[in-house]
Amino acid sequence: MRAAVFDSTAANASRHWLSIEEVSRPELQPGHILVKVVACGVCRTDLHIVEGDLPPIQERIIPGHQIVGEVVGGASTDLPLGARVGVSWIGGVDGECWYCRHAMENLCDRPQFTGYSVNGGYAEYASVRADFAYPLAPAMKPTQAAPLLCAGIIGFRSLRVAGVEHGERVGLYGFGSSASLAIRVLRAWNCEVYVVTRGASHRKDAEAHGATWVGDENSTPPVPLDRAITFAPSGKVVVSALSHLRKGGVVAINAIHLDQMPSFDYDKLLWGERQLRSVANMTRQDARDFLALAHELNLRQTVTEFPLAEANRALEAVKHETASGSTVLVP
Ligand SMILES: [Zn+2]
Ligand SMILES: [Zn+2]
């Protein structure tokens, strides 16, 4: 099969992070299903993997953790042949560590990460754990379903971690794939949404999606915020979000990697029971709850498609925020 492979030992000259290769189709293992990939979303985490911000776990890996596929092997009554399924970043947990036993499988001590510790969906086929594949409604277009699987689910988890309640004032810092899905949930919950983002096209998108107020990275929302979610991989943005909170407010950091965390004034910014929280991975319950909500809200995402052979260009588009909405590879 054809796949885009990241080799962590190869020098990545001229931004060719991935090489397009013919590799053998994955063998079906017990407890797994084989899926034919129909679409695979591109996430900023993929960029962190190929740029070495996240340390390599495997020497060679096929990235991609927003997989929409069709079951072609290992079928069961729950996941019959031809069924449409989605696969996300958490590709498996051990089920027995302290975190798994306390409903925090997102923090599992021995997790599998799709497209990072095990091969992902930048390929024609992928082998995935059957108990981490989510049935998708056949009516949903595969390219539109793909970004829901990480950007959507983890964005939704961020709202939970931030403790967002209906009708609150919520700040979104950065307006890429994840934020543009989260705002739809926030609007459905009658929240006022304040968007701070650097790209002019992203500010336009935010307005189109019903943001109450939109500003660039140097501006301050006109009201103190109840909650804020930061999406940019920048510690400076986190501190800025913290400075816009009311007392008792929460900043949830939706980023697997931050450039660095600048020092800040505790007395002014964190005192008053303000909270700073990271958002790590997701549970299967987050996935099921968000996918059901996305179906109910009829979420339709703007998508920029790239063929698998242009995986490097797709990563460039995520890096430079040039694509509108979400970026998706089609094999
Ligand atoms: Zn565990
Ligand atoms: Zn992701």
XYZ file of C-alpha atoms and ligand atoms in Angstrom:
333
model
C 0.000 0.000 0.000
C 0.992 3.612 -0.352
C 1.880 5.512 2.820
C 3.519 8.757 3.957
C 6.316 7.741 6.313
C 8.262 9.805 8.832
C 11.793 8.539 9.448
C 13.182 10.204 12.577
C 16.754 9.190 11.684
C 16.711 10.795 8.231
C 17.867 14.380 7.771
C 14.771 16.295 6.756
C 16.205 18.486 4.066
C 14.055 21.247 2.565
C 11.005 20.472 4.702
C 10.337 17.081 3.209
C 9.277 15.633 6.499
C 7.523 12.623 5.007
C 8.444 10.281 2.167
C 5.730 8.697 0.059
C 6.496 4.992 -0.112
C 5.117 1.574 -0.991
C 5.013 -0.415 2.259
C 3.379 -3.714 3.163
C -0.239 -3.635 4.201
C -0.625 -4.083 8.003
C -1.310 -7.630 9.202
C -4.488 -8.119 11.130
C -3.783 -8.678 14.831
C -6.144 -10.081 17.481
C -8.510 -7.431 18.860
C -7.858 -5.197 15.865
C -9.689 -4.283 12.710
C -8.195 -3.461 9.346
C -9.633 -0.295 7.836
C -9.367 1.086 4.343
C -8.634 4.772 4.915
C -11.131 7.082 3.193
C -9.868 10.344 4.728
C -7.378 11.358 7.405
C -7.289 14.741 9.096
C -4.009 16.614 9.584
C -3.418 17.903 13.111
C -0.841 20.283 14.574
C 0.385 17.344 16.674
C 1.518 15.646 13.418
C 3.648 18.709 12.799
C 5.107 18.488 16.327
C 6.025 14.849 15.584
C 7.778 15.476 12.253
C 9.516 18.620 13.531
C 10.865 16.782 16.603
C 9.000 18.874 19.216
C 7.725 15.510 20.444
C 10.498 12.900 20.883
C 10.265 9.950 18.454
C 8.892 6.699 19.899
C 9.452 4.670 16.715
C 12.220 5.210 14.196
C 9.728 5.000 11.361
C 6.095 5.926 11.765
C 3.086 6.615 9.567
C 1.436 9.683 11.175
C -2.261 10.547 11.164
C -4.770 10.210 13.988
C -8.048 11.492 12.552
C -8.861 8.445 10.468
C -12.141 7.822 8.706
C -12.153 4.338 7.235
C -14.187 1.338 6.205
C -13.860 -2.002 7.959
C -12.257 -4.502 5.569
C -10.879 -7.038 8.061
C -11.531 -8.310 11.589
C -15.238 -7.476 11.315
C -17.677 -8.200 14.162
C -21.404 -7.692 14.822
C -20.634 -4.237 16.262
C -18.260 -3.328 13.432
C -19.440 -5.242 10.370
C -17.619 -5.391 7.034
C -17.950 -2.090 5.194
C -18.976 -0.141 8.315
C -17.712 3.436 8.472
C -15.564 4.076 11.556
C -13.492 6.875 13.041
C -10.185 6.534 14.903
C -8.557 9.172 17.076
C -5.318 10.003 18.878
C -5.818 7.553 21.748
C -5.409 4.228 19.958
C -5.398 2.056 23.066
C -4.858 1.974 26.827
C -3.793 -0.842 29.168
C -7.095 -0.768 31.072
C -5.412 -1.628 34.351
C -3.262 1.250 35.588
C -4.495 3.544 38.366
C -5.769 6.156 35.863
C -7.674 3.609 33.765
C -9.311 2.247 36.914
C -10.370 5.766 37.947
C -12.133 6.876 34.731
C -9.085 8.838 33.551
C -7.942 6.657 30.678
C -6.717 9.818 28.921
C -3.848 9.780 31.448
C -3.061 6.035 31.098
C 0.502 5.064 32.040
C 0.837 2.776 28.993
C -1.134 4.440 26.208
C -0.964 3.874 22.460
C -1.052 6.975 20.326
C -2.303 6.600 16.767
C 0.245 7.887 14.275
C 2.889 8.328 17.000
C 3.516 5.093 18.899
C 1.575 2.962 16.369
C 1.090 3.575 12.636
C -1.721 5.942 11.698
C -3.820 6.998 8.749
C -1.499 8.742 6.283
C -1.829 5.544 4.256
C -4.276 3.453 2.253
C -4.868 1.019 5.141
C -4.496 1.053 8.905
C -4.775 -1.576 11.633
C -6.510 -0.192 14.703
C -7.778 -1.550 18.009
C -11.438 -2.495 17.577
C -12.379 -1.064 20.983
C -10.960 2.346 19.949
C -12.899 2.620 16.678
C -16.082 4.704 16.758
C -18.965 3.903 14.412
C -19.785 6.933 12.231
C -23.095 7.765 10.589
C -22.824 6.756 6.899
C -24.528 10.032 5.910
C -21.595 12.073 7.224
C -19.113 13.004 4.494
C -15.729 11.355 5.338
C -13.656 14.507 4.787
C -15.961 16.428 7.125
C -15.974 13.691 9.744
C -12.145 13.473 9.863
C -11.468 16.782 11.701
C -14.069 15.895 14.308
C -11.864 13.020 15.477
C -9.105 14.988 17.192
C -9.664 18.711 16.632
C -13.333 18.231 17.495
C -13.082 15.738 20.363
C -10.144 17.399 22.118
C -11.664 20.865 21.582
C -14.800 19.514 23.256
C -12.752 18.025 26.101
C -11.131 21.463 26.536
C -14.564 22.973 27.141
C -15.150 20.297 29.789
C -11.749 20.842 31.429
C -12.403 24.600 31.487
C -15.775 23.878 33.138
C -17.797 25.876 30.593
C -21.434 26.319 31.525
C -24.279 27.457 29.288
C -24.411 31.218 28.746
C -20.870 31.953 29.941
C -18.267 34.272 28.405
C -15.585 32.131 26.810
C -12.333 33.212 25.149
C -10.766 31.199 22.312
C -7.087 31.967 21.652
C -6.160 30.847 18.146
C -8.787 29.903 15.583
C -7.678 26.826 13.646
C -9.462 23.520 13.174
C -10.176 22.822 16.851
C -11.434 26.302 17.797
C -13.626 26.554 14.705
C -15.432 23.385 15.851
C -15.545 24.381 19.546
C -17.266 27.685 18.713
C -20.196 25.760 17.197
C -20.693 23.905 20.489
C -20.354 27.152 22.481
C -22.929 28.927 20.315
C -25.309 25.976 20.789
C -24.812 26.464 24.539
C -25.660 30.197 24.202
C -22.184 31.265 25.255
C -20.670 34.613 24.300
C -17.459 33.831 22.440
C -14.439 36.162 22.398
C -11.796 35.199 19.839
C -8.175 36.379 19.936
C -6.174 35.269 16.908
C -3.309 36.487 14.806
C -4.382 35.534 11.268
C -6.711 37.969 9.457
C -8.493 35.094 7.668
C -9.032 33.352 10.994
C -10.562 36.527 12.441
C -12.966 36.592 9.501
C -13.850 32.917 10.082
C -14.522 33.654 13.752
C -16.896 36.490 12.846
C -18.679 34.256 10.363
C -19.187 31.678 13.109
C -20.933 34.158 15.389
C -18.168 35.328 17.721
C -19.358 38.182 19.962
C -16.001 39.924 19.642
C -12.833 39.267 17.622
C -9.364 40.778 18.110
C -5.727 40.287 17.149
C -3.062 38.873 19.474
C -2.393 42.263 21.093
C -5.962 43.134 21.942
C -7.914 42.622 25.147
C -11.520 41.370 25.210
C -13.919 44.127 26.347
C -15.186 42.068 29.327
C -13.506 39.725 31.854
C -13.857 36.095 30.730
C -15.322 33.187 32.707
C -13.259 30.626 30.767
C -10.533 30.673 28.161
C -9.132 27.952 25.906
C -5.755 28.466 24.274
C -4.967 26.595 21.051
C -1.730 28.289 19.949
C 1.459 26.391 20.958
C 2.701 29.505 22.761
C 3.186 30.149 26.478
C 2.863 33.887 25.893
C -0.686 33.335 24.677
C -1.490 31.342 27.838
C -0.327 34.205 30.070
C -2.281 36.683 27.970
C -5.444 34.557 28.345
C -4.857 34.366 32.104
C -4.745 38.162 32.273
C -8.232 38.357 30.703
C -9.978 36.129 33.293
C -12.349 37.125 36.048
C -11.626 35.864 39.584
C -12.259 32.117 39.787
C -11.944 31.753 36.009
C -10.145 28.915 34.225
C -7.679 28.744 31.333
C -7.525 25.327 29.632
C -4.471 24.806 27.436
C -5.330 22.744 24.359
C -1.771 22.149 23.172
C 0.406 19.054 23.456
C 3.513 21.234 23.244
C 4.271 24.849 24.245
C 7.342 26.766 23.082
C 7.996 27.826 26.686
C 6.119 29.203 29.641
C 7.145 32.787 30.483
C 7.236 33.861 34.116
C 4.220 35.870 35.234
C 2.985 37.880 38.183
C 1.219 35.484 40.556
C -0.375 38.267 42.631
C -2.045 39.822 39.620
C -2.738 36.856 37.360
C -3.307 33.658 39.369
C -4.372 34.985 42.768
C -8.142 35.133 43.119
C -8.537 31.383 42.540
C -7.892 31.587 38.859
C -6.836 28.225 37.418
C -4.471 27.107 34.692
C -5.080 23.570 33.381
C -3.666 21.466 30.584
C -5.829 19.235 28.396
C -4.215 15.833 27.856
C -5.573 13.440 25.238
C -9.191 12.258 25.521
C -11.319 9.442 26.860
C -13.570 7.226 24.749
C -16.514 8.832 26.542
C -15.391 12.291 25.321
C -15.318 10.846 21.797
C -18.760 9.254 21.989
C -20.333 12.353 23.606
C -18.812 14.758 21.097
C -19.615 12.628 18.026
C -23.243 12.382 19.195
C -23.373 16.157 19.728
C -21.757 16.822 16.330
C -24.448 14.667 14.732
C -27.209 16.446 16.659
C -25.852 19.909 15.737
C -25.269 18.754 12.162
C -21.702 20.088 12.323
C -20.329 20.732 8.860
C -16.716 21.789 8.791
C -14.949 23.745 6.050
C -12.228 21.459 4.758
C -9.165 21.864 2.535
C -8.322 18.534 0.862
C -4.898 17.287 -0.207
C -4.041 13.967 -1.906
C -1.898 11.594 0.186
C 1.061 12.212 -2.153
C 1.016 15.862 -1.017
C 1.146 15.132 2.709
C 4.120 17.490 3.149
C 2.178 20.330 1.561
C -0.752 19.600 3.851
C 1.564 19.851 6.888
C 2.909 23.152 5.538
C -0.648 24.457 5.335
C -1.214 23.599 9.012
C 2.129 25.098 10.012
C 1.492 28.415 8.279
C -2.272 28.435 8.903
C -2.914 28.990 5.200
C -5.756 26.496 4.803
C -9.221 27.538 5.779
C -11.049 25.348 8.297
C -9.473 21.881 8.637
C -6.860 20.126 6.498
C -7.604 16.578 5.350
C -5.634 13.983 3.353
C -7.420 11.744 0.896
C -5.579 8.551 -0.176
Zn -3.988 2.670 31.889
Zn -4.616 15.787 17.006
